């Protein structure tokens, strides 16, 4: 019982972060119909930056994290402008470009940051007794909280603000939105960068717990894709549910079946969903 | 047994009912016009007949066969070919290859033969694109792309061709040529034609029967001269002018 | 290009290919064999991605299937490697058919994601079932021929590569190839002309996967060691980069790309881990500034010269 609750708590934590990271992919798919294969690399980049800002520049750790997200956001703007913009309408081209970019970034990280894991300092220390059953790291609880807050803010932005309305309009009907005066290029650039920033947010939140290396990015990207497919391409609500499901399944699966097969369960879900219900659990394109 | 029989077909997109229970029959060898205000559901109806969208309700029969659930390639092999409202030639292939795709689709992968080469040349000559045989389709102008689509459709040896707006953007001389071509499609290839068109004056010169759609329903059908005088038709078009 | 000149060029290339082992040292011979493997991989991937527009990330995985099936058959059933390669090819074809039936209907992004998932699942299985596959340690398998000889291996690989290229060329020029391109250009229009889009795509996927299985099996037996590296995304990246840099959707592109990258990587080997990064950057630059690849640049130059 105690174990089960622990696994569920872990699953919940990972689920929230999976959801957060997948929201980045989903946003970009929904609006631009582009799958960002370098998603995981941006997560890792933010992890490195937050470690760098905190340790080398001596910034407070949260400020470092915020700065890291901002830097990745800018990087996203740059990537969209230089590489993605020319490929609109050609799904295959953007797929190939972002895949190549992911390999380039992985190898660049290896060169710059080395192969060894790096982590920013913990935000908080100590642990708390949960349900009167087990002690749980405060850093993990903080990560859970931070992830939930970022997701909530994102939903507010998409549902309530002018930017959100514009984005939803473009996702639904690009030509129509252009006719009523929305600049689709600007929206694309902004949403691509926002998608990258969400990957970065997931990165800075998880990096103190799971240190980053140049190659963890692959797992991060794949996990995000699984969640996006599970929840339905472009559906933000679906992402959250999908993330939670995947987090729980992975943790329970690796605890009770086999830890070597931890990621296998995710892929299995992906294949299953794609075969049985390719629109995902909640349909597609409902921003 | 009717040639083409459309029976009470319905198509919804979310909350929008694009085609709301349309029934009609077409006799073989006719040129039939399909008109209606914008958004009346004409192209959707084509897509239902061609199998591009599945019908939500109703049935479509062609030469005694039920095509209601058929996929587009199957509909084509049964003898219904189509063109698209916005021309969709294979842009990176030559005109010759574009027509070959139609032959392959109908007859299967049989390889290049002298007979096939002649057939392709004949079809391209018929629509007046023989000089562009080895030009890639993306280099063609709008009219030529439409003509290529017709040649390609004829390559599938259809019994019925669905033409979706052939005349848009043509000048008077070009329209006259196109009308001759459309008559020739029927006379030379013995193909029945169902034709969506907005250029009414030209349409009236060729069609022998007219179907009028409005808001997803069949408003009326019959002799062209009688149909255009029908008050309901006038009202539908006037209503459009008011919007 | 005039037919005569093309033929002369082909003859010269064949001659060069045939004479290569007699003036190349052991090391360059090895490079040549690896290059042949990449030519097979990139050309068969190009048949799928370049001609029908489906980006599969499982191509390296199918090479892995071929390699492991053939290797395991050789170890456990003492199957001669050449027969094993045929078996590996058959299993790759079968898995390709299964995966294709699962995901090809949806196409596009879904196909890419499904193949990626398949590829990673396979890697996880091979990593974890180390009692059977030796995991990351790698599986030692017999040499491709009864007697060890790099020169003979080179000729064998060369002959198979030429055979694979001939098959690809005849497919591209056949009606099936025309259907491939029609489906890539506009699948709705192709379907309206009686083309069974799903079947055509499936055919491309299965043919391409089969070729990858064959190439992988030969490669494994040549190396005498099969590791999960063969179905990693890294190998997939090389295959993709070769096709992109050479020019997707052209017959010669992947060949040029493979030769270019293989020999470039020999010259920049001194920079060690730089070379993947460099490939990546070249591939990005090509995607951005010359989407038709080296072949596209070449054709543009020829056209400019002739006009």
PDB file of N, CA, C and O in Angstrom, chain C residues 207-249:
ATOM      1  N   UNK C 207       8.888  -2.567 -49.554  1.00  0.00           N
ATOM      2  CA  UNK C 207      10.077  -2.732 -50.402  1.00  0.00           C
ATOM      3  C   UNK C 207      11.278  -2.085 -49.727  1.00  0.00           C
ATOM      4  O   UNK C 207      12.357  -2.677 -49.602  1.00  0.00           O
ATOM      5  N   UNK C 208      11.078  -0.868 -49.248  1.00  0.00           N
ATOM      6  CA  UNK C 208      12.162  -0.129 -48.624  1.00  0.00           C
ATOM      7  C   UNK C 208      12.670  -0.846 -47.373  1.00  0.00           C
ATOM      8  O   UNK C 208      13.876  -0.989 -47.160  1.00  0.00           O
ATOM      9  N   UNK C 209      11.750  -1.343 -46.534  1.00  0.00           N
ATOM     10  CA  UNK C 209      12.150  -2.032 -45.309  1.00  0.00           C
ATOM     11  C   UNK C 209      12.894  -3.324 -45.627  1.00  0.00           C
ATOM     12  O   UNK C 209      13.865  -3.679 -44.952  1.00  0.00           O
ATOM     13  N   UNK C 210      12.446  -4.034 -46.656  1.00  0.00           N
ATOM     14  CA  UNK C 210      13.102  -5.276 -47.046  1.00  0.00           C
ATOM     15  C   UNK C 210      14.557  -5.022 -47.411  1.00  0.00           C
ATOM     16  O   UNK C 210      15.459  -5.742 -46.997  1.00  0.00           O
ATOM     17  N   UNK C 211      14.769  -3.961 -48.186  1.00  0.00           N
ATOM     18  CA  UNK C 211      16.133  -3.635 -48.608  1.00  0.00           C
ATOM     19  C   UNK C 211      16.993  -3.276 -47.404  1.00  0.00           C
ATOM     20  O   UNK C 211      18.163  -3.662 -47.321  1.00  0.00           O
ATOM     21  N   UNK C 212      16.402  -2.551 -46.455  1.00  0.00           N
ATOM     22  CA  UNK C 212      17.146  -2.202 -45.244  1.00  0.00           C
ATOM     23  C   UNK C 212      17.532  -3.467 -44.494  1.00  0.00           C
ATOM     24  O   UNK C 212      18.650  -3.588 -43.990  1.00  0.00           O
ATOM     25  N   UNK C 213      16.609  -4.434 -44.427  1.00  0.00           N
ATOM     26  CA  UNK C 213      16.890  -5.694 -43.743  1.00  0.00           C
ATOM     27  C   UNK C 213      18.074  -6.413 -44.380  1.00  0.00           C
ATOM     28  O   UNK C 213      18.976  -6.890 -43.679  1.00  0.00           O
ATOM     29  N   UNK C 214      18.098  -6.447 -45.699  1.00  0.00           N
ATOM     30  CA  UNK C 214      19.194  -7.105 -46.413  1.00  0.00           C
ATOM     31  C   UNK C 214      20.514  -6.385 -46.127  1.00  0.00           C
ATOM     32  O   UNK C 214      21.518  -7.010 -45.768  1.00  0.00           O
ATOM     33  N   UNK C 215      20.495  -5.058 -46.274  1.00  0.00           N
ATOM     34  CA  UNK C 215      21.716  -4.278 -46.055  1.00  0.00           C
ATOM     35  C   UNK C 215      22.228  -4.491 -44.634  1.00  0.00           C
ATOM     36  O   UNK C 215      23.426  -4.701 -44.419  1.00  0.00           O
ATOM     37  N   UNK C 216      21.314  -4.470 -43.665  1.00  0.00           N
ATOM     38  CA  UNK C 216      21.706  -4.630 -42.262  1.00  0.00           C
ATOM     39  C   UNK C 216      22.333  -5.987 -42.004  1.00  0.00           C
ATOM     40  O   UNK C 216      23.355  -6.092 -41.319  1.00  0.00           O
ATOM     41  N   UNK C 217      21.748  -7.039 -42.579  1.00  0.00           N
ATOM     42  CA  UNK C 217      22.269  -8.390 -42.358  1.00  0.00           C
ATOM     43  C   UNK C 217      23.687  -8.505 -42.903  1.00  0.00           C
ATOM     44  O   UNK C 217      24.590  -9.014 -42.227  1.00  0.00           O
ATOM     45  N   UNK C 218      23.906  -8.002 -44.100  1.00  0.00           N
ATOM     46  CA  UNK C 218      25.248  -8.079 -44.702  1.00  0.00           C
ATOM     47  C   UNK C 218      26.250  -7.292 -43.863  1.00  0.00           C
ATOM     48  O   UNK C 218      27.360  -7.747 -43.586  1.00  0.00           O
ATOM     49  N   UNK C 219      25.821  -6.117 -43.439  1.00  0.00           N
ATOM     50  CA  UNK C 219      26.675  -5.237 -42.636  1.00  0.00           C
ATOM     51  C   UNK C 219      27.089  -5.931 -41.341  1.00  0.00           C
ATOM     52  O   UNK C 219      28.258  -5.928 -40.954  1.00  0.00           O
ATOM     53  N   UNK C 220      26.105  -6.557 -40.680  1.00  0.00           N
ATOM     54  CA  UNK C 220      26.380  -7.245 -39.423  1.00  0.00           C
ATOM     55  C   UNK C 220      27.398  -8.357 -39.599  1.00  0.00           C
ATOM     56  O   UNK C 220      28.357  -8.465 -38.834  1.00  0.00           O
ATOM     57  N   UNK C 221      27.219  -9.153 -40.647  1.00  0.00           N
ATOM     58  CA  UNK C 221      28.144 -10.267 -40.859  1.00  0.00           C
ATOM     59  C   UNK C 221      29.503  -9.782 -41.314  1.00  0.00           C
ATOM     60  O   UNK C 221      30.510 -10.461 -41.112  1.00  0.00           O
ATOM     61  N   UNK C 222      29.539  -8.640 -41.943  1.00  0.00           N
ATOM     62  CA  UNK C 222      30.843  -8.105 -42.324  1.00  0.00           C
ATOM     63  C   UNK C 222      31.609  -7.658 -41.072  1.00  0.00           C
ATOM     64  O   UNK C 222      32.783  -7.973 -40.897  1.00  0.00           O
ATOM     65  N   UNK C 223      30.906  -6.949 -40.177  1.00  0.00           N
ATOM     66  CA  UNK C 223      31.542  -6.465 -38.950  1.00  0.00           C
ATOM     67  C   UNK C 223      31.849  -7.587 -37.971  1.00  0.00           C
ATOM     68  O   UNK C 223      32.675  -7.436 -37.097  1.00  0.00           O
ATOM     69  N   UNK C 224      31.093  -8.662 -38.063  1.00  0.00           N
ATOM     70  CA  UNK C 224      31.167  -9.808 -37.158  1.00  0.00           C
ATOM     71  C   UNK C 224      30.734  -9.443 -35.742  1.00  0.00           C
ATOM     72  O   UNK C 224      30.945 -10.191 -34.808  1.00  0.00           O
ATOM     73  N   UNK C 225      30.184  -8.261 -35.586  1.00  0.00           N
ATOM     74  CA  UNK C 225      29.679  -7.856 -34.274  1.00  0.00           C
ATOM     75  C   UNK C 225      28.432  -7.002 -34.501  1.00  0.00           C
ATOM     76  O   UNK C 225      28.485  -6.016 -35.231  1.00  0.00           O
ATOM     77  N   UNK C 226      27.328  -7.410 -33.903  1.00  0.00           N
ATOM     78  CA  UNK C 226      26.098  -6.636 -34.054  1.00  0.00           C
ATOM     79  C   UNK C 226      25.758  -6.016 -32.707  1.00  0.00           C
ATOM     80  O   UNK C 226      25.629  -6.730 -31.715  1.00  0.00           O
ATOM     81  N   UNK C 227      25.639  -4.706 -32.675  1.00  0.00           N
ATOM     82  CA  UNK C 227      25.260  -4.021 -31.431  1.00  0.00           C
ATOM     83  C   UNK C 227      23.972  -3.240 -31.670  1.00  0.00           C
ATOM     84  O   UNK C 227      23.601  -2.977 -32.818  1.00  0.00           O
ATOM     85  N   UNK C 228      23.303  -2.856 -30.593  1.00  0.00           N
ATOM     86  CA  UNK C 228      22.062  -2.076 -30.759  1.00  0.00           C
ATOM     87  C   UNK C 228      22.313  -0.743 -31.467  1.00  0.00           C
ATOM     88  O   UNK C 228      21.367  -0.084 -31.879  1.00  0.00           O
ATOM     89  N   UNK C 229      23.586  -0.386 -31.603  1.00  0.00           N
ATOM     90  CA  UNK C 229      23.925   0.862 -32.301  1.00  0.00           C
ATOM     91  C   UNK C 229      23.328   0.877 -33.710  1.00  0.00           C
ATOM     92  O   UNK C 229      22.964   1.922 -34.241  1.00  0.00           O
ATOM     93  N   UNK C 230      23.189  -0.313 -34.299  1.00  0.00           N
ATOM     94  CA  UNK C 230      22.705  -0.381 -35.686  1.00  0.00           C
ATOM     95  C   UNK C 230      21.257   0.116 -35.794  1.00  0.00           C
ATOM     96  O   UNK C 230      20.857   0.653 -36.814  1.00  0.00           O
ATOM     97  N   UNK C 231      20.469  -0.038 -34.716  1.00  0.00           N
ATOM     98  CA  UNK C 231      19.104   0.498 -34.840  1.00  0.00           C
ATOM     99  C   UNK C 231      18.913   1.759 -34.000  1.00  0.00           C
ATOM    100  O   UNK C 231      17.816   2.097 -33.568  1.00  0.00           O
ATOM    101  N   UNK C 232      20.017   2.474 -33.798  1.00  0.00           N
ATOM    102  CA  UNK C 232      19.911   3.725 -33.043  1.00  0.00           C
ATOM    103  C   UNK C 232      19.469   4.864 -33.955  1.00  0.00           C
ATOM    104  O   UNK C 232      19.551   4.763 -35.185  1.00  0.00           O
ATOM    105  N   UNK C 233      19.030   5.920 -33.322  1.00  0.00           N
ATOM    106  CA  UNK C 233      18.639   7.097 -34.102  1.00  0.00           C
ATOM    107  C   UNK C 233      19.854   7.740 -34.759  1.00  0.00           C
ATOM    108  O   UNK C 233      19.730   8.466 -35.733  1.00  0.00           O
ATOM    109  N   UNK C 234      21.048   7.448 -34.213  1.00  0.00           N
ATOM    110  CA  UNK C 234      22.264   7.989 -34.821  1.00  0.00           C
ATOM    111  C   UNK C 234      22.451   7.466 -36.233  1.00  0.00           C
ATOM    112  O   UNK C 234      22.715   8.227 -37.161  1.00  0.00           O
ATOM    113  N   UNK C 235      22.311   6.151 -36.387  1.00  0.00           N
ATOM    114  CA  UNK C 235      22.452   5.564 -37.719  1.00  0.00           C
ATOM    115  C   UNK C 235      21.343   6.107 -38.626  1.00  0.00           C
ATOM    116  O   UNK C 235      21.565   6.449 -39.779  1.00  0.00           O
ATOM    117  N   UNK C 236      20.144   6.221 -38.039  1.00  0.00           N
ATOM    118  CA  UNK C 236      19.007   6.767 -38.795  1.00  0.00           C
ATOM    119  C   UNK C 236      19.356   8.164 -39.288  1.00  0.00           C
ATOM    120  O   UNK C 236      19.055   8.530 -40.427  1.00  0.00           O
ATOM    121  N   UNK C 237      20.012   8.919 -38.409  1.00  0.00           N
ATOM    122  CA  UNK C 237      20.395  10.280 -38.794  1.00  0.00           C
ATOM    123  C   UNK C 237      21.352  10.259 -39.986  1.00  0.00           C
ATOM    124  O   UNK C 237      21.196  11.046 -40.914  1.00  0.00           O
ATOM    125  N   UNK C 238      22.346   9.351 -39.947  1.00  0.00           N
ATOM    126  CA  UNK C 238      23.290   9.299 -41.063  1.00  0.00           C
ATOM    127  C   UNK C 238      22.568   8.999 -42.380  1.00  0.00           C
ATOM    128  O   UNK C 238      22.809   9.643 -43.392  1.00  0.00           O
ATOM    129  N   UNK C 239      21.667   8.026 -42.323  1.00  0.00           N
ATOM    130  CA  UNK C 239      20.936   7.645 -43.534  1.00  0.00           C
ATOM    131  C   UNK C 239      20.142   8.845 -44.067  1.00  0.00           C
ATOM    132  O   UNK C 239      20.185   9.174 -45.255  1.00  0.00           O
ATOM    133  N   UNK C 240      19.452   9.500 -43.144  1.00  0.00           N
ATOM    134  CA  UNK C 240      18.629  10.648 -43.527  1.00  0.00           C
ATOM    135  C   UNK C 240      19.498  11.784 -44.073  1.00  0.00           C
ATOM    136  O   UNK C 240      19.199  12.381 -45.106  1.00  0.00           O
ATOM    137  N   UNK C 241      20.604  12.053 -43.359  1.00  0.00           N
ATOM    138  CA  UNK C 241      21.471  13.154 -43.776  1.00  0.00           C
ATOM    139  C   UNK C 241      22.055  12.883 -45.156  1.00  0.00           C
ATOM    140  O   UNK C 241      22.156  13.789 -45.990  1.00  0.00           O
ATOM    141  N   UNK C 242      22.422  11.628 -45.416  1.00  0.00           N
ATOM    142  CA  UNK C 242      22.983  11.270 -46.728  1.00  0.00           C
ATOM    143  C   UNK C 242      21.967  11.568 -47.829  1.00  0.00           C
ATOM    144  O   UNK C 242      22.292  12.207 -48.833  1.00  0.00           O
ATOM    145  N   UNK C 243      20.730  11.114 -47.606  1.00  0.00           N
ATOM    146  CA  UNK C 243      19.708  11.331 -48.638  1.00  0.00           C
ATOM    147  C   UNK C 243      19.437  12.829 -48.814  1.00  0.00           C
ATOM    148  O   UNK C 243      19.310  13.315 -49.942  1.00  0.00           O
ATOM    149  N   UNK C 244      19.357  13.548 -47.697  1.00  0.00           N
ATOM    150  CA  UNK C 244      19.050  14.985 -47.771  1.00  0.00           C
ATOM    151  C   UNK C 244      20.179  15.734 -48.474  1.00  0.00           C
ATOM    152  O   UNK C 244      19.942  16.556 -49.358  1.00  0.00           O
ATOM    153  N   UNK C 245      21.410  15.438 -48.078  1.00  0.00           N
ATOM    154  CA  UNK C 245      22.532  16.172 -48.652  1.00  0.00           C
ATOM    155  C   UNK C 245      22.709  15.825 -50.123  1.00  0.00           C
ATOM    156  O   UNK C 245      22.940  16.692 -50.962  1.00  0.00           O
ATOM    157  N   UNK C 246      22.543  14.543 -50.458  1.00  0.00           N
ATOM    158  CA  UNK C 246      22.689  14.145 -51.856  1.00  0.00           C
ATOM    159  C   UNK C 246      21.553  14.678 -52.715  1.00  0.00           C
ATOM    160  O   UNK C 246      21.756  15.083 -53.852  1.00  0.00           O
ATOM    161  N   UNK C 247      20.354  14.678 -52.169  1.00  0.00           N
ATOM    162  CA  UNK C 247      19.192  15.138 -52.933  1.00  0.00           C
ATOM    163  C   UNK C 247      18.108  14.075 -52.905  1.00  0.00           C
ATOM    164  O   UNK C 247      18.224  13.043 -53.549  1.00  0.00           O
ATOM    165  N   UNK C 248      17.038  14.369 -52.132  1.00  0.00           N
ATOM    166  CA  UNK C 248      15.949  13.409 -52.029  1.00  0.00           C
ATOM    167  C   UNK C 248      15.131  13.392 -53.310  1.00  0.00           C
ATOM    168  O   UNK C 248      15.047  14.388 -54.003  1.00  0.00           O
ATOM    169  N   UNK C 249      14.550  12.233 -53.606  1.00  0.00           N
ATOM    170  CA  UNK C 249      13.692  12.139 -54.775  1.00  0.00           C
ATOM    171  C   UNK C 249      14.466  12.050 -56.084  1.00  0.00           C
ATOM    172  O   UNK C 249      13.886  12.131 -57.152  1.00  0.00           O
TER     173      UNK C 249
END
